[in-house]
Amino acid sequence: MADTILVTGGAGYIGSHIVVELAQAGYAPVVLDNFANSSPAVLPRLEALAGRRVPCIEGDVRDVAALRRVFHDHAIAAVIHCAGLKAVGESGERPLAYYDVNVAGSLALAEAMGEAGVTTLVFSSSATVYGQPERLPVAEDAPVAPNSVYGRTKLVVEDFLRDLAPAGPNWRIAILRYFNPAGAHPSGTIGEAPLGRPNNLVPLLCRIAGGEFAELSIFGRDWPTPDGTGVRDYLHVQDLAEGHIAAMKYLARTPGVATFNLGVGRGFSVLEVVAAFERACGRTIPRQFAPRRAGDIACVYADPARANASFGWRAARGLDSICADAWRWQAGGGKY
Ligand code: NAD
Ligand code: UFG
């Protein structure tokens, strides 16, 4: 029988792509989500792509009683923990909410997992824990210095998981530090559906090309980068989803806790992303230069060698495919 995998936040952007990938790899995904930043309308699309029923429990990851019921009702073999709040700017305004959902939610999950004897966990962390790295590409042993409340909540959970695993028994935990996930499922039927004006570059380019917003403000033209605009490691969400499955399989043969970068290993500037997106959609993106955004850094890209050496993962898709798939999703409506 297929292993059942619980995906918290499985209705969200990244979780939904993981759910489809799990089903395609022969697993039986189960979703727990409170729809704080997603819509139940994603579920039939997930089931269509997955080719199987995907049970979804509407519930809060902070609710230990609800989690106990999930572990009672389903024979969960492992958990992929994507549920959380992720807006850097908002995290400074609502620190209590961010610590509560991200930190207390992870504690509640670990408690319920321990009780149920489910000890395999893949955790969604972020490259934001590095802040502006001194050396690039950034490897997992680089110093951490998150510069937002959001980033600090991720680091607190990472530290907790690194303390939890050695206390046993049999914890198997992969902490995955995502760089910049972008793009959509190649079917164009699931993707990123932010409410209001998107904060992130690729979803904003989608909405500008789609006519919803007039122009892009490029935050800074005087960064110490080749063209003066910010450089990031954009990772196709399908590659990211595959990385979770590879990490989970690795945990089946490796107890303990380990941290992995998931990134491509090369950076692109804002101007390079805009040019790639224009090629993908065949439209011009109106843009203007604006002051730097508070909390931004100049440049970050991953050293993804550890994930490759440990579980054979490597990003297979490039920036053009990120832009083409994001645009296909947008052209089909871009929302649920
Ligand atoms: P998302 O907001 O689309 O998905 C998160 C999901 O969690 C949503 O469906 C939301 O409804 C759900 N959720 C929120 N609070 C919950 C709660 N208390 N109980 C149950 N469900 C809850 O975000 P995403 O981009 O898919 O991110 C998934 C994870 O990856 C997050 O933990 C995020 O911090 C992390 N991450 C994302 C990025 C990125 O750029 N998207 C980068 C690095 C790390
Ligand atoms: N940018 C603009 N204009 C915009 C939006 C973004 O110029 O309207 C620029 C940014 O300044 C940056 C680049 O585009 O140089 C990428 O910005 P994003 O907001 O898409 O991504 P960030 O790297 O700032 O942040 C992302 C996630 C965070 C996570 C971080 C980890 O949104 O949650 O990666 O590195 F913490």
CSV table of C-alpha atoms and ligand atoms in Angstrom, one decimal:
chain,number,residue,atom,x,y,z
A,1,MET,CA,0.0,0.0,0.0
A,2,ALA,CA,1.1,3.5,-0.7
A,3,ASP,CA,2.7,5.4,2.2
A,4,THR,CA,0.5,8.2,3.4
A,5,ILE,CA,2.2,11.6,3.7
A,6,LEU,CA,0.7,14.5,5.6
A,7,VAL,CA,1.4,17.9,4.0
A,8,THR,CA,0.6,20.8,6.3
A,9,GLY,CA,-0.1,23.9,4.3
A,10,GLY,CA,-0.8,21.6,1.4
A,11,ALA,CA,-3.4,23.9,-0.2
A,12,GLY,CA,-0.7,26.7,-0.5
A,13,TYR,CA,1.6,27.5,-3.3
A,14,ILE,CA,4.5,25.2,-2.6
A,15,GLY,CA,2.4,22.6,-0.7
A,16,SER,CA,0.0,22.1,-3.6
A,17,HIS,CA,2.9,21.3,-6.0
A,18,ILE,CA,4.3,18.9,-3.4
A,19,VAL,CA,1.0,17.1,-3.1
A,20,VAL,CA,0.8,16.5,-6.9
A,21,GLU,CA,4.4,15.3,-7.0
A,22,LEU,CA,3.8,12.9,-4.1
A,23,ALA,CA,0.8,11.4,-5.8
A,24,GLN,CA,2.8,11.0,-9.0
A,25,ALA,CA,5.6,9.3,-7.1
A,26,GLY,CA,3.2,6.8,-5.7
A,27,TYR,CA,2.5,8.2,-2.3
A,28,ALA,CA,-1.0,9.0,-0.8
A,29,PRO,CA,-0.9,12.7,0.2
A,30,VAL,CA,-3.2,14.1,3.0
A,31,VAL,CA,-3.6,17.8,3.4
A,32,LEU,CA,-4.0,19.8,6.6
A,33,ASP,CA,-4.7,23.5,6.0
A,34,ASN,CA,-6.7,26.3,7.6
A,35,PHE,CA,-6.9,28.3,4.4
A,36,ALA,CA,-5.4,31.3,6.0
A,37,ASN,CA,-3.6,32.1,2.8
A,38,SER,CA,-5.2,29.7,0.3
A,39,SER,CA,-8.5,28.4,-1.0
A,40,PRO,CA,-10.3,25.1,-1.0
A,41,ALA,CA,-10.9,25.7,-4.7
A,42,VAL,CA,-7.4,24.3,-5.2
A,43,LEU,CA,-8.5,20.8,-4.1
A,44,PRO,CA,-10.3,19.5,-7.1
A,45,ARG,CA,-7.4,20.7,-9.3
A,46,LEU,CA,-5.0,18.8,-7.1
A,47,GLU,CA,-7.1,15.7,-7.3
A,48,ALA,CA,-7.3,16.0,-11.1
A,49,LEU,CA,-3.5,16.3,-11.4
A,50,ALA,CA,-2.9,13.7,-8.8
A,51,GLY,CA,-5.3,11.2,-10.4
A,52,ARG,CA,-6.5,10.2,-6.9
A,53,ARG,CA,-8.6,11.5,-4.1
A,54,VAL,CA,-6.6,13.8,-1.8
A,55,PRO,CA,-8.2,14.0,1.7
A,56,CYS,CA,-8.1,17.5,3.1
A,57,ILE,CA,-8.6,18.3,6.8
A,58,GLU,CA,-9.5,21.9,7.4
A,59,GLY,CA,-7.6,22.6,10.6
A,60,ASP,CA,-4.9,24.6,12.4
A,61,VAL,CA,-1.4,23.4,12.8
A,62,ARG,CA,-1.4,24.9,16.3
A,63,ASP,CA,-4.4,22.8,17.4
A,64,VAL,CA,-2.8,19.6,19.0
A,65,ALA,CA,-6.3,18.0,19.4
A,66,ALA,CA,-6.9,18.4,15.6
A,67,LEU,CA,-3.5,17.0,14.9
A,68,ARG,CA,-4.1,14.0,17.1
A,69,ARG,CA,-7.3,13.3,15.2
A,70,VAL,CA,-5.4,13.4,11.9
A,71,PHE,CA,-2.8,10.9,13.1
A,72,HIS,CA,-5.5,8.7,14.5
A,73,ASP,CA,-7.6,8.7,11.3
A,74,HIS,CA,-4.8,8.3,8.9
A,75,ALA,CA,-1.8,6.0,9.0
A,76,ILE,CA,0.8,8.8,8.4
A,77,ALA,CA,4.3,7.7,7.5
A,78,ALA,CA,5.9,11.1,7.3
A,79,VAL,CA,5.1,14.8,7.5
A,80,ILE,CA,6.0,17.6,5.1
A,81,HIS,CA,5.5,20.8,7.1
A,82,CYS,CA,4.8,23.8,4.9
A,83,ALA,CA,2.1,25.5,6.9
A,84,GLY,CA,3.1,29.0,8.1
A,85,LEU,CA,3.0,32.7,7.5
A,86,LYS,CA,5.7,34.0,5.1
A,87,ALA,CA,5.3,37.7,4.4
A,88,VAL,CA,8.5,39.4,5.5
A,89,GLY,CA,7.0,42.9,5.8
A,90,GLU,CA,3.9,41.8,7.6
A,91,SER,CA,6.0,39.8,10.1
A,92,GLY,CA,7.5,43.0,11.6
A,93,GLU,CA,4.0,44.3,12.1
A,94,ARG,CA,2.5,41.1,13.5
A,95,PRO,CA,5.4,39.4,15.4
A,96,LEU,CA,3.0,37.6,17.8
A,97,ALA,CA,1.1,36.0,14.9
A,98,TYR,CA,4.3,34.9,13.2
A,99,TYR,CA,5.8,33.4,16.3
A,100,ASP,CA,2.5,31.7,17.1
A,101,VAL,CA,1.8,30.1,13.7
A,102,ASN,CA,5.4,29.4,12.7
A,103,VAL,CA,7.0,28.5,16.1
A,104,ALA,CA,4.1,27.3,18.2
A,105,GLY,CA,2.6,25.6,15.2
A,106,SER,CA,5.8,23.6,14.7
A,107,LEU,CA,6.0,22.7,18.4
A,108,ALA,CA,2.4,21.5,18.4
A,109,LEU,CA,3.1,19.4,15.3
A,110,ALA,CA,6.2,17.8,16.8
A,111,GLU,CA,4.3,17.0,19.9
A,112,ALA,CA,1.5,15.3,18.1
A,113,MET,CA,4.0,13.5,15.8
A,114,GLY,CA,5.9,12.2,18.8
A,115,GLU,CA,2.8,10.9,20.5
A,116,ALA,CA,1.7,9.2,17.3
A,117,GLY,CA,5.2,7.7,16.8
A,118,VAL,CA,5.5,9.5,13.5
A,119,THR,CA,9.1,10.7,13.5
A,120,THR,CA,9.9,11.6,9.8
A,121,LEU,CA,9.6,15.3,9.1
A,122,VAL,CA,10.6,17.6,6.3
A,123,PHE,CA,10.5,21.3,7.3
A,124,SER,CA,10.1,24.3,5.0
A,125,SER,CA,12.8,26.7,6.0
A,126,SER,CA,14.2,29.6,4.0
A,127,ALA,CA,17.5,31.0,2.7
A,128,THR,CA,16.4,34.2,4.5
A,129,VAL,CA,18.0,32.7,7.6
A,130,TYR,CA,21.4,33.6,6.1
A,131,GLY,CA,20.7,37.4,5.7
A,132,GLN,CA,23.4,38.8,3.4
A,133,PRO,CA,26.0,36.1,3.3
A,134,GLU,CA,29.7,37.1,3.4
A,135,ARG,CA,30.6,34.4,0.9
A,136,LEU,CA,28.8,33.3,-2.2
A,137,PRO,CA,27.5,30.7,-3.1
A,138,VAL,CA,26.2,30.2,0.4
A,139,ALA,CA,26.6,26.8,2.0
A,140,GLU,CA,24.7,25.3,4.9
A,141,ASP,CA,27.5,25.9,7.4
A,142,ALA,CA,27.6,29.7,6.7
A,143,PRO,CA,26.7,32.0,9.6
A,144,VAL,CA,23.0,32.7,10.0
A,145,ALA,CA,21.7,36.2,10.5
A,146,PRO,CA,18.1,36.6,9.6
A,147,ASN,CA,17.0,40.3,9.2
A,148,SER,CA,13.3,39.9,9.7
A,149,VAL,CA,10.9,38.5,12.3
A,150,TYR,CA,9.8,36.0,9.6
A,151,GLY,CA,13.4,34.8,9.2
A,152,ARG,CA,13.9,34.6,13.0
A,153,THR,CA,10.8,32.4,13.4
A,154,LYS,CA,12.3,30.0,10.8
A,155,LEU,CA,15.6,29.9,12.6
A,156,VAL,CA,13.9,29.3,16.0
A,157,VAL,CA,12.1,26.3,14.5
A,158,GLU,CA,15.4,25.0,12.9
A,159,ASP,CA,17.2,25.3,16.2
A,160,PHE,CA,14.3,23.5,18.0
A,161,LEU,CA,14.4,20.6,15.4
A,162,ARG,CA,18.2,20.3,15.8
A,163,ASP,CA,17.6,20.0,19.6
A,164,LEU,CA,14.7,17.6,19.2
A,165,ALA,CA,16.3,15.0,16.9
A,166,PRO,CA,19.1,13.9,19.2
A,167,ALA,CA,16.7,13.5,22.1
A,168,GLY,CA,15.1,10.6,20.1
A,169,PRO,CA,13.8,8.1,19.6
A,170,ASN,CA,14.3,7.8,15.9
A,171,TRP,CA,13.6,11.3,14.7
A,172,ARG,CA,14.5,11.8,11.0
A,173,ILE,CA,14.3,15.5,10.1
A,174,ALA,CA,15.3,17.3,7.0
A,175,ILE,CA,15.4,21.1,7.2
A,176,LEU,CA,15.1,22.5,3.7
A,177,ARG,CA,16.3,26.1,3.1
A,178,TYR,CA,14.5,27.3,0.0
A,179,PHE,CA,16.0,30.0,-2.1
A,180,ASN,CA,13.5,31.8,-4.4
A,181,PRO,CA,10.7,29.4,-5.4
A,182,ALA,CA,8.9,30.6,-8.6
A,183,GLY,CA,6.9,29.3,-11.5
A,184,ALA,CA,3.9,27.0,-11.6
A,185,HIS,CA,2.9,23.5,-12.5
A,186,PRO,CA,3.4,23.0,-16.3
A,187,SER,CA,-0.3,22.2,-16.7
A,188,GLY,CA,-1.1,25.8,-15.8
A,189,THR,CA,-3.9,24.7,-13.4
A,190,ILE,CA,-2.1,25.3,-10.1
A,191,GLY,CA,0.2,28.1,-9.2
A,192,GLU,CA,0.9,31.0,-6.9
A,193,ALA,CA,-2.2,33.0,-6.1
A,194,PRO,CA,-1.3,35.9,-3.8
A,195,LEU,CA,-4.1,38.2,-2.6
A,196,GLY,CA,-3.7,41.9,-3.5
A,197,ARG,CA,-0.5,43.3,-5.0
A,198,PRO,CA,2.1,40.5,-4.9
A,199,ASN,CA,5.3,41.3,-2.9
A,200,ASN,CA,7.4,38.8,-4.9
A,201,LEU,CA,8.9,39.5,-8.3
A,202,VAL,CA,7.6,36.7,-10.5
A,203,PRO,CA,4.0,36.8,-9.4
A,204,LEU,CA,4.0,40.5,-9.7
A,205,LEU,CA,5.4,40.2,-13.3
A,206,CYS,CA,2.5,37.9,-14.1
A,207,ARG,CA,0.0,40.4,-12.9
A,208,ILE,CA,1.6,43.3,-14.7
A,209,ALA,CA,1.8,41.3,-18.0
A,210,GLY,CA,-1.9,40.3,-17.3
A,211,GLY,CA,-2.9,44.0,-17.1
A,212,GLU,CA,-3.8,44.0,-13.4
A,213,PHE,CA,-1.0,46.3,-12.3
A,214,ALA,CA,0.5,49.1,-14.4
A,215,GLU,CA,4.3,48.8,-13.8
A,216,LEU,CA,7.1,47.2,-11.9
A,217,SER,CA,9.1,49.3,-9.3
A,218,ILE,CA,12.6,47.9,-9.3
A,219,PHE,CA,13.8,48.3,-5.8
A,220,GLY,CA,17.3,49.8,-6.2
A,221,ARG,CA,19.7,50.3,-9.1
A,222,ASP,CA,22.8,50.8,-7.1
A,223,TRP,CA,23.3,47.4,-5.5
A,224,PRO,CA,26.9,46.0,-5.7
A,225,THR,CA,25.8,43.6,-8.5
A,226,PRO,CA,26.8,43.6,-12.2
A,227,ASP,CA,23.8,45.6,-13.3
A,228,GLY,CA,23.0,47.3,-10.0
A,229,THR,CA,19.7,45.3,-9.3
A,230,GLY,CA,19.2,42.6,-6.7
A,231,VAL,CA,20.4,39.1,-7.5
A,232,ARG,CA,18.5,35.9,-6.4
A,233,ASP,CA,18.5,32.2,-7.0
A,234,TYR,CA,15.2,31.5,-8.6
A,235,LEU,CA,14.1,27.9,-8.3
A,236,HIS,CA,11.3,26.2,-10.2
A,237,VAL,CA,8.6,25.1,-7.8
A,238,GLN,CA,8.5,21.7,-9.6
A,239,ASP,CA,12.2,21.2,-8.8
A,240,LEU,CA,11.5,22.3,-5.2
A,241,ALA,CA,8.6,19.7,-5.0
A,242,GLU,CA,10.9,17.0,-6.3
A,243,GLY,CA,13.5,18.0,-3.7
A,244,HIS,CA,11.0,17.2,-0.9
A,245,ILE,CA,10.4,13.7,-2.1
A,246,ALA,CA,14.1,13.1,-2.6
A,247,ALA,CA,14.7,14.4,1.0
A,248,MET,CA,12.0,12.2,2.4
A,249,LYS,CA,13.5,9.1,0.7
A,250,TYR,CA,16.9,10.1,2.1
A,251,LEU,CA,15.3,10.2,5.6
A,252,ALA,CA,14.1,6.6,5.3
A,253,ARG,CA,17.7,5.5,5.2
A,254,THR,CA,19.2,8.3,7.5
A,255,PRO,CA,18.2,9.0,11.1
A,256,GLY,CA,19.0,12.3,12.8
A,257,VAL,CA,18.7,15.9,11.5
A,258,ALA,CA,20.3,17.6,8.6
A,259,THR,CA,19.9,20.9,6.8
A,260,PHE,CA,19.9,21.4,3.0
A,261,ASN,CA,19.9,24.3,0.7
A,262,LEU,CA,17.5,23.9,-2.2
A,263,GLY,CA,18.5,26.3,-4.9
A,264,VAL,CA,19.8,26.2,-8.5
A,265,GLY,CA,23.3,27.6,-7.6
A,266,ARG,CA,23.2,30.6,-9.8
A,267,GLY,CA,21.8,34.1,-9.4
A,268,PHE,CA,19.8,36.3,-11.8
A,269,SER,CA,19.3,40.0,-11.4
A,270,VAL,CA,15.9,41.7,-11.5
A,271,LEU,CA,16.6,43.0,-15.0
A,272,GLU,CA,17.5,39.5,-16.2
A,273,VAL,CA,14.3,38.1,-14.8
A,274,VAL,CA,12.2,40.9,-16.4
A,275,ALA,CA,13.9,40.2,-19.7
A,276,ALA,CA,13.2,36.4,-19.4
A,277,PHE,CA,9.6,37.1,-18.5
A,278,GLU,CA,9.1,39.4,-21.5
A,279,ARG,CA,10.4,36.6,-23.7
A,280,ALA,CA,8.0,34.2,-22.1
A,281,CYS,CA,4.9,36.3,-22.4
A,282,GLY,CA,5.7,38.3,-25.5
A,283,ARG,CA,4.8,41.5,-23.8
A,284,THR,CA,6.8,44.5,-22.5
A,285,ILE,CA,6.9,45.0,-18.8
A,286,PRO,CA,6.7,48.7,-18.0
A,287,ARG,CA,9.2,49.4,-15.2
A,288,GLN,CA,10.7,52.2,-13.2
A,289,PHE,CA,13.5,52.4,-10.7
A,290,ALA,CA,12.6,53.0,-7.1
A,291,PRO,CA,14.5,53.2,-3.8
A,292,ARG,CA,15.7,50.1,-2.2
A,293,ARG,CA,13.1,48.1,-0.2
A,294,ALA,CA,13.8,47.9,3.5
A,295,GLY,CA,15.4,44.7,4.6
A,296,ASP,CA,16.5,43.6,1.1
A,297,ILE,CA,20.0,42.3,0.4
A,298,ALA,CA,22.1,42.7,-2.7
A,299,CYS,CA,22.8,39.1,-3.7
A,300,VAL,CA,22.2,35.6,-2.6
A,301,TYR,CA,22.5,32.2,-4.4
A,302,ALA,CA,22.9,28.7,-3.1
A,303,ASP,CA,25.6,26.1,-2.9
A,304,PRO,CA,23.3,23.2,-3.5
A,305,ALA,CA,26.0,20.5,-3.3
A,306,ARG,CA,24.9,18.9,-0.1
A,307,ALA,CA,21.5,18.0,-1.4
A,308,ASN,CA,23.1,16.6,-4.5
A,309,ALA,CA,25.6,14.5,-2.6
A,310,SER,CA,23.1,13.3,0.0
A,311,PHE,CA,20.0,12.6,-2.1
A,312,GLY,CA,20.9,13.2,-5.7
A,313,TRP,CA,18.8,16.3,-6.1
A,314,ARG,CA,19.6,19.0,-8.6
A,315,ALA,CA,17.4,21.6,-10.1
A,316,ALA,CA,16.6,20.6,-13.7
A,317,ARG,CA,14.6,23.6,-14.9
A,318,GLY,CA,15.9,27.1,-15.7
A,319,LEU,CA,14.7,30.7,-15.6
A,320,ASP,CA,13.0,30.5,-19.0
A,321,SER,CA,10.9,27.5,-17.9
A,322,ILE,CA,10.0,29.3,-14.6
A,323,CYS,CA,8.7,32.3,-16.6
A,324,ALA,CA,6.9,30.2,-19.2
A,325,ASP,CA,5.1,28.1,-16.6
A,326,ALA,CA,4.3,31.2,-14.5
A,327,TRP,CA,2.8,32.9,-17.5
A,328,ARG,CA,0.8,29.8,-18.5
A,329,TRP,CA,-0.8,29.9,-15.1
A,330,GLN,CA,-1.4,33.6,-15.3
A,331,ALA,CA,-2.9,33.4,-18.8
A,332,GLY,CA,-5.3,30.8,-17.5
A,333,GLY,CA,-6.6,33.3,-14.9
A,334,GLY,CA,-3.8,33.0,-12.2
A,335,LYS,CA,-6.2,32.5,-9.3
A,336,TYR,CA,-8.6,30.0,-7.8
B,1,NAD,P1,1.5,29.8,1.2
B,1,NAD,O1,1.0,30.9,2.1
B,1,NAD,O2,1.0,29.7,-0.2
B,1,NAD,O3,1.2,28.4,1.9
B,1,NAD,C1,1.2,28.2,3.3
B,1,NAD,C2,-0.1,27.4,3.6
B,1,NAD,O4,-0.2,27.3,5.0
B,1,NAD,C3,-1.4,28.2,3.2
B,1,NAD,O5,-2.2,27.3,2.4
B,1,NAD,C4,-2.0,28.6,4.5
B,1,NAD,O6,-3.4,28.6,4.4
B,1,NAD,C5,-1.5,27.5,5.4
B,1,NAD,N1,-1.5,28.0,6.8
B,1,NAD,C6,-1.1,29.1,7.3
B,1,NAD,N2,-1.3,29.1,8.6
B,1,NAD,C7,-1.8,27.9,9.0
B,1,NAD,C8,-2.1,27.3,10.2
B,1,NAD,N3,-2.0,28.0,11.4
B,1,NAD,N4,-2.6,26.1,10.2
B,1,NAD,C9,-2.7,25.4,9.0
B,1,NAD,N5,-2.4,25.9,7.8
B,1,NAD,C10,-1.9,27.2,7.8
B,1,NAD,O7,3.1,29.8,1.2
B,1,NAD,P2,4.1,29.0,0.4
B,1,NAD,O8,4.9,29.9,-0.5
B,1,NAD,O9,3.5,27.8,-0.2
B,1,NAD,O10,5.2,28.6,1.5
B,1,NAD,C11,5.1,27.3,2.1
B,1,NAD,C12,6.2,27.3,3.2
B,1,NAD,O11,7.5,27.5,2.6
B,1,NAD,C13,6.1,28.3,4.3
B,1,NAD,O12,6.5,27.7,5.5
B,1,NAD,C14,7.1,29.4,3.9
B,1,NAD,O13,7.6,30.1,5.0
B,1,NAD,C15,8.2,28.5,3.2
B,1,NAD,N6,9.0,29.3,2.3
B,1,NAD,C16,8.4,29.9,1.2
B,1,NAD,C17,9.1,30.7,0.3
B,1,NAD,C18,8.5,31.4,-0.9
B,1,NAD,O14,9.2,32.2,-1.4
B,1,NAD,N7,7.3,31.1,-1.2
B,1,NAD,C19,10.5,30.7,0.5
B,1,NAD,C20,11.1,30.1,1.5
B,1,NAD,C21,10.3,29.3,2.4
B,2,UFG,N1,11.9,43.2,-6.5
B,2,UFG,C1,11.7,44.4,-7.1
B,2,UFG,N2,10.4,44.9,-7.2
B,2,UFG,C2,9.3,44.2,-6.7
B,2,UFG,C3,9.5,43.0,-6.0
B,2,UFG,C4,10.8,42.5,-5.9
B,2,UFG,O1,12.6,45.0,-7.6
B,2,UFG,O2,8.2,44.7,-6.8
B,2,UFG,C5,13.2,42.7,-6.4
B,2,UFG,C6,13.7,42.6,-4.9
B,2,UFG,O3,14.3,43.8,-4.5
B,2,UFG,C7,14.7,41.4,-5.0
B,2,UFG,C8,14.1,40.5,-6.1
B,2,UFG,O4,13.2,41.3,-6.8
B,2,UFG,O5,16.0,41.9,-5.5
B,2,UFG,C9,13.4,39.3,-5.6
B,2,UFG,O6,12.4,39.8,-4.6
B,2,UFG,P1,11.3,38.8,-4.0
B,2,UFG,O7,10.4,39.7,-3.1
B,2,UFG,O8,10.6,38.1,-5.1
B,2,UFG,O9,12.1,37.8,-3.2
B,2,UFG,P2,13.1,38.0,-1.9
B,2,UFG,O10,14.4,37.4,-2.3
B,2,UFG,O11,13.1,39.4,-1.4
B,2,UFG,O12,12.3,37.2,-0.8
B,2,UFG,C10,12.1,35.8,-1.0
B,2,UFG,C11,10.8,35.4,-0.2
B,2,UFG,C12,11.1,35.5,1.3
B,2,UFG,C13,12.3,34.8,1.7
B,2,UFG,C14,13.5,35.2,0.8
B,2,UFG,C15,14.6,34.2,1.1
B,2,UFG,O13,9.7,36.2,-0.6
B,2,UFG,O14,9.9,35.0,2.0
B,2,UFG,O15,13.2,35.0,-0.5
B,2,UFG,O16,15.7,34.6,0.4
B,2,UFG,F1,12.5,35.1,3.0
